[in-house]
mmCIF file of C-alpha atoms in Angstrom:
data_model
loop_
_atom_site.group_PDB
_atom_site.id
_atom_site.type_symbol
_atom_site.label_atom_id
_atom_site.label_comp_id
_atom_site.label_asym_id
_atom_site.label_seq_id
_atom_site.Cartn_x
_atom_site.Cartn_y
_atom_site.Cartn_z
ATOM 1 C CA HIS T 1 187.455 -67.241 48.038
ATOM 2 C CA ALA T 2 184.086 -66.524 45.534
ATOM 3 C CA LEU T 3 185.176 -69.693 43.074
ATOM 4 C CA ILE T 4 185.254 -72.114 46.608
ATOM 5 C CA LEU T 5 181.986 -71.068 48.160
ATOM 6 C CA LEU T 6 180.328 -70.200 45.242
ATOM 7 C CA VAL T 7 181.053 -73.137 42.999
ATOM 8 C CA LEU T 8 182.624 -75.895 44.396
ATOM 9 C CA LEU T 9 180.769 -75.696 47.827
ATOM 10 C CA PRO T 10 177.883 -76.447 47.522
ATOM 11 C CA PRO T 11 177.767 -79.752 45.035
ATOM 12 C CA LEU T 12 180.111 -81.133 47.658
ATOM 13 C CA LEU T 13 177.856 -80.223 50.927
ATOM 14 C CA PHE T 14 174.958 -80.936 49.216
ATOM 15 C CA GLU T 15 177.008 -84.553 48.217
ATOM 16 C CA GLY T 16 177.430 -85.520 51.341
ATOM 17 C CA ALA T 17 174.044 -84.156 53.142
ATOM 18 C CA ALA T 18 172.682 -86.714 50.535
ATOM 19 C CA THR T 19 174.543 -89.874 51.363
ATOM 20 C CA THR T 20 174.506 -89.437 54.724
ATOM 21 C CA ASP T 21 172.415 -91.901 56.478
ATOM 22 C CA LEU T 22 169.785 -90.106 58.368
ATOM 23 C CA ALA T 23 168.339 -92.772 61.059
ATOM 24 C CA LEU T 24 172.145 -92.986 62.040
ATOM 25 C CA PHE T 25 172.985 -89.284 61.515
ATOM 26 C CA ARG T 26 169.586 -88.390 63.745
ATOM 27 C CA ARG T 27 170.775 -90.846 66.513
ATOM 28 C CA ASP T 28 173.966 -89.678 66.755
ATOM 29 C CA LEU T 29 173.359 -86.120 66.499
ATOM 30 C CA LEU T 30 174.353 -84.513 69.956
ATOM 31 C CA ALA T 31 177.372 -86.362 68.994
ATOM 32 C CA VAL T 32 178.110 -85.133 65.704
ATOM 33 C CA LEU T 33 177.274 -81.610 67.224
ATOM 34 C CA ALA T 34 179.554 -81.741 70.242
ATOM 35 C CA LEU T 35 182.514 -82.346 67.740
ATOM 36 C CA ALA T 36 181.620 -80.163 65.199
ATOM 37 C CA VAL T 37 180.464 -77.162 66.837
ATOM 38 C CA PRO T 38 182.847 -76.764 70.267
ATOM 39 C CA GLY T 39 185.342 -78.995 68.404
ATOM 40 C CA LEU T 40 185.832 -76.742 65.477
ATOM 41 C CA LEU T 41 185.606 -73.570 67.761
ATOM 42 C CA VAL T 42 188.277 -74.234 69.900
ATOM 43 C CA SER T 43 190.568 -75.543 67.341
ATOM 44 C CA ILE T 44 189.972 -72.332 65.439
ATOM 45 C CA THR T 45 190.831 -70.380 68.489
ATOM 46 C CA VAL T 46 193.858 -72.582 69.463
ATOM 47 C CA LEU T 47 195.563 -72.141 65.575
ATOM 48 C CA GLY T 48 194.569 -68.350 65.737
ATOM 49 C CA VAL T 49 196.746 -67.861 68.807
ATOM 50 C CA VAL T 50 199.332 -70.110 67.856
ATOM 51 C CA GLY T 51 199.156 -68.110 64.091
ATOM 52 C CA THR T 52 199.699 -64.523 66.327
ATOM 53 C CA ALA T 53 202.273 -65.735 68.504
ATOM 54 C CA ALA T 54 204.495 -67.672 65.745
ATOM 55 C CA PHE T 55 203.830 -65.460 62.778
ATOM 56 C CA GLY T 56 202.840 -61.637 64.036
ATOM 57 C CA MET T 57 199.987 -61.686 62.313
ATOM 58 C CA PRO T 58 197.478 -59.562 63.523
ATOM 59 C CA LEU T 59 194.840 -61.912 65.777
ATOM 60 C CA LEU T 60 191.637 -61.383 63.305
ATOM 61 C CA VAL T 61 194.113 -62.759 60.459
ATOM 62 C CA SER T 62 195.044 -65.323 62.012
ATOM 63 C CA VAL T 63 191.675 -66.292 63.275
ATOM 64 C CA LEU T 64 190.335 -66.344 59.779
ATOM 65 C CA PHE T 65 193.365 -68.009 58.588
ATOM 66 C CA ALA T 66 192.249 -71.110 60.880
ATOM 67 C CA ALA T 67 188.992 -71.115 59.944
ATOM 68 C CA MET T 68 189.606 -71.121 56.731
ATOM 69 C CA ILE T 69 192.134 -74.517 56.439
ATOM 70 C CA LEU T 70 190.667 -76.254 59.613
ATOM 71 C CA PRO T 71 187.140 -77.883 58.384
ATOM 72 C CA THR T 72 188.751 -80.824 56.579
ATOM 73 C CA ASP T 73 186.941 -83.437 53.979
ATOM 74 C CA PRO T 74 187.095 -87.205 55.273
ATOM 75 C CA VAL T 75 187.488 -89.278 52.313
ATOM 76 C CA SER T 76 190.462 -90.575 53.005
ATOM 77 C CA VAL T 77 189.888 -91.426 56.535
ATOM 78 C CA LEU T 78 186.320 -92.954 55.317
ATOM 79 C CA ALA T 79 187.889 -94.814 52.783
ATOM 80 C CA LEU T 80 190.445 -96.101 55.071
ATOM 81 C CA PHE T 81 187.714 -97.082 57.691
ATOM 82 C CA GLU T 82 185.554 -99.167 54.805
ATOM 83 C CA GLU T 83 189.094 -101.355 54.176
ATOM 84 C CA ALA T 84 189.847 -102.042 57.730
ATOM 85 C CA GLY T 85 186.364 -102.706 58.635
ATOM 86 C CA ALA T 86 185.605 -99.980 61.287
ATOM 87 C CA PRO T 87 182.107 -100.033 62.837
ATOM 88 C CA ASP T 88 179.503 -98.167 60.881
ATOM 89 C CA ARG T 89 178.729 -95.995 63.857
ATOM 90 C CA LEU T 90 182.423 -94.304 63.745
ATOM 91 C CA ALA T 91 181.977 -93.575 59.896
ATOM 92 C CA VAL T 92 178.800 -91.989 60.364
ATOM 93 C CA LEU T 93 180.515 -89.672 63.566
ATOM 94 C CA VAL T 94 183.265 -89.088 61.475
ATOM 95 C CA GLU T 95 181.165 -87.937 57.894
ATOM 96 C CA GLY T 96 178.501 -86.389 60.431
ATOM 97 C CA GLU T 97 181.207 -84.057 62.087
ATOM 98 C CA SER T 98 182.660 -83.615 58.846
ATOM 99 C CA LEU T 99 178.978 -81.803 57.300
ATOM 100 C CA VAL T 100 178.287 -80.330 59.723
ATOM 101 C CA ASN T 101 182.239 -78.746 60.825
ATOM 102 C CA ASP T 102 181.780 -77.705 56.969
ATOM 103 C CA GLY T 103 178.747 -75.839 57.277
ATOM 104 C CA VAL T 104 179.772 -74.229 60.648
ATOM 105 C CA GLY T 105 182.939 -73.458 58.859
ATOM 106 C CA VAL T 106 181.165 -71.545 56.447
ATOM 107 C CA VAL T 107 179.783 -69.132 58.544
ATOM 108 C CA ILE T 108 182.274 -68.928 61.036
ATOM 109 C CA PHE T 109 184.632 -67.811 57.497
ATOM 110 C CA SER T 110 182.062 -65.596 56.157
ATOM 111 C CA THR T 111 181.761 -63.516 59.262
ATOM 112 C CA LEU T 112 185.214 -63.110 60.380
ATOM 113 C CA LEU T 113 185.995 -62.456 56.525
ATOM 114 C CA ALA T 114 183.424 -59.707 56.992
ATOM 115 C CA LEU T 115 184.863 -58.306 60.205
ATOM 116 C CA VAL T 116 188.672 -58.385 57.896
ATOM 117 C CA VAL T 117 187.228 -56.360 54.958
ATOM 118 C CA GLU T 118 185.062 -54.208 57.730
ATOM 119 C CA ARG T 119 188.592 -53.337 59.591
ATOM 120 C CA ARG T 120 190.562 -53.137 56.400
ATOM 121 C CA ASP T 121 188.163 -50.277 55.222
ATOM 122 C CA GLY T 122 188.372 -48.239 57.599
ATOM 123 C CA GLY T 123 186.460 -49.823 60.694
ATOM 124 C CA ALA T 124 187.587 -49.939 63.924
ATOM 125 C CA VAL T 125 186.811 -54.307 64.467
ATOM 126 C CA ASP T 126 188.694 -56.026 67.891
ATOM 127 C CA LEU T 127 187.614 -59.227 67.724
ATOM 128 C CA LEU T 128 187.989 -59.137 71.541
ATOM 129 C CA THR T 129 185.487 -57.261 72.408
ATOM 130 C CA VAL T 130 182.288 -58.305 74.155
ATOM 131 C CA ASP T 131 180.193 -56.323 71.096
ATOM 132 C CA THR T 132 182.076 -58.144 68.983
ATOM 133 C CA LEU T 133 182.043 -61.692 70.190
ATOM 134 C CA GLY T 134 178.462 -60.869 70.978
ATOM 135 C CA GLY T 135 178.126 -59.864 67.299
ATOM 136 C CA VAL T 136 179.826 -62.835 65.738
ATOM 137 C CA ALA T 137 177.970 -65.177 68.343
ATOM 138 C CA LEU T 138 174.687 -63.647 67.044
ATOM 139 C CA ASP T 139 175.137 -63.505 63.166
ATOM 140 C CA ILE T 140 176.632 -67.734 63.294
ATOM 141 C CA ALA T 141 173.816 -68.413 65.500
ATOM 142 C CA VAL T 142 171.402 -66.544 62.658
ATOM 143 C CA ALA T 143 173.151 -67.916 59.318
ATOM 144 C CA SER T 144 173.256 -71.869 61.146
ATOM 145 C CA ALA T 145 169.561 -71.582 61.993
ATOM 146 C CA GLY T 146 169.024 -70.095 58.969
ATOM 147 C CA GLY T 147 170.750 -72.752 56.522
ATOM 148 C CA VAL T 148 169.167 -75.457 58.387
ATOM 149 C CA LEU T 149 165.724 -74.120 57.679
ATOM 150 C CA VAL T 150 166.378 -73.012 54.648
ATOM 151 C CA GLY T 151 168.024 -76.569 53.458
ATOM 152 C CA LEU T 152 165.012 -78.349 54.882
ATOM 153 C CA GLY T 153 162.360 -76.267 53.026
ATOM 154 C CA ALA T 154 163.817 -76.578 49.882
ATOM 155 C CA GLY T 155 164.476 -80.086 50.490
ATOM 156 C CA TYR T 156 160.894 -81.154 51.339
ATOM 157 C CA ALA T 157 159.737 -78.856 48.350
ATOM 158 C CA LEU T 158 161.824 -80.489 45.816
ATOM 159 C CA TYR T 159 160.874 -84.012 47.041
ATOM 160 C CA ASN T 160 157.703 -82.837 46.920
ATOM 161 C CA VAL T 161 158.228 -82.028 43.038
ATOM 162 C CA MET T 162 160.250 -84.873 42.513
ATOM 163 C CA VAL T 163 158.038 -87.740 43.627
ATOM 164 C CA GLY T 164 156.207 -88.438 41.024
ATOM 165 C CA LEU T 165 158.913 -87.381 38.367
ATOM 166 C CA ASP T 166 159.779 -89.937 36.239
ATOM 167 C CA GLU T 167 161.920 -87.580 33.920
ATOM 168 C CA HIS T 168 165.686 -87.994 34.580
ATOM 169 C CA MET T 169 167.178 -85.325 33.094
ATOM 170 C CA THR T 170 164.621 -82.856 34.515
ATOM 171 C CA GLU T 171 165.523 -84.880 38.363
ATOM 172 C CA ILE T 172 169.159 -83.858 37.527
ATOM 173 C CA VAL T 173 168.084 -80.348 36.814
ATOM 174 C CA LEU T 174 166.006 -79.875 39.827
ATOM 175 C CA THR T 175 168.659 -81.490 42.030
ATOM 176 C CA ILE T 176 171.624 -79.174 40.571
ATOM 177 C CA ILE T 177 168.981 -75.886 41.432
ATOM 178 C CA LEU T 178 168.208 -77.431 44.608
ATOM 179 C CA ALA T 179 172.127 -77.780 45.475
ATOM 180 C CA TYR T 180 173.121 -74.526 44.291
ATOM 181 C CA GLY T 181 169.947 -72.514 44.961
ATOM 182 C CA SER T 182 169.784 -73.509 48.789
ATOM 183 C CA PHE T 183 173.062 -72.938 49.179
ATOM 184 C CA LEU T 184 172.880 -69.166 47.968
ATOM 185 C CA LEU T 185 169.682 -68.670 49.608
ATOM 186 C CA ALA T 186 170.755 -69.981 53.235
#
């Protein structure tokens, strides 16, 4: 999982964020958030319960598996939209939902993985207790808000550095540092 989380995911999320039309994204932010956050949480819960019933896996492991496989990449859907001449708003909704969905998915997966590891190491973790659910919700909220703040701060700082640059190699290196550095810091 470290290869995917630390090597492959940062540039994918960065590219998705960098190519998003921010004006359109801001206009549809509530719809994007409504699709991404509650939609992903409900999907993870449903697939977790179905996985437990169908395969006999413990609920925590089943929910972890669901968190791993549910966030999807919309590349083929967006290509189909472009070919079919779908409205721009629909493409922005799908792309924005996917971007937020990926971020929320990483946070949920990381939190659930920590719970599974804690349980494996002898901790008594039960996913259905109020304390555990409250702790998970707090971890997710803190990680999400922290990620947004780190991303905005790092992006603003790098923008101020790069605004006067005319050295393409330096811009590329700084962009790579921003993509990985902000992800690791967040």
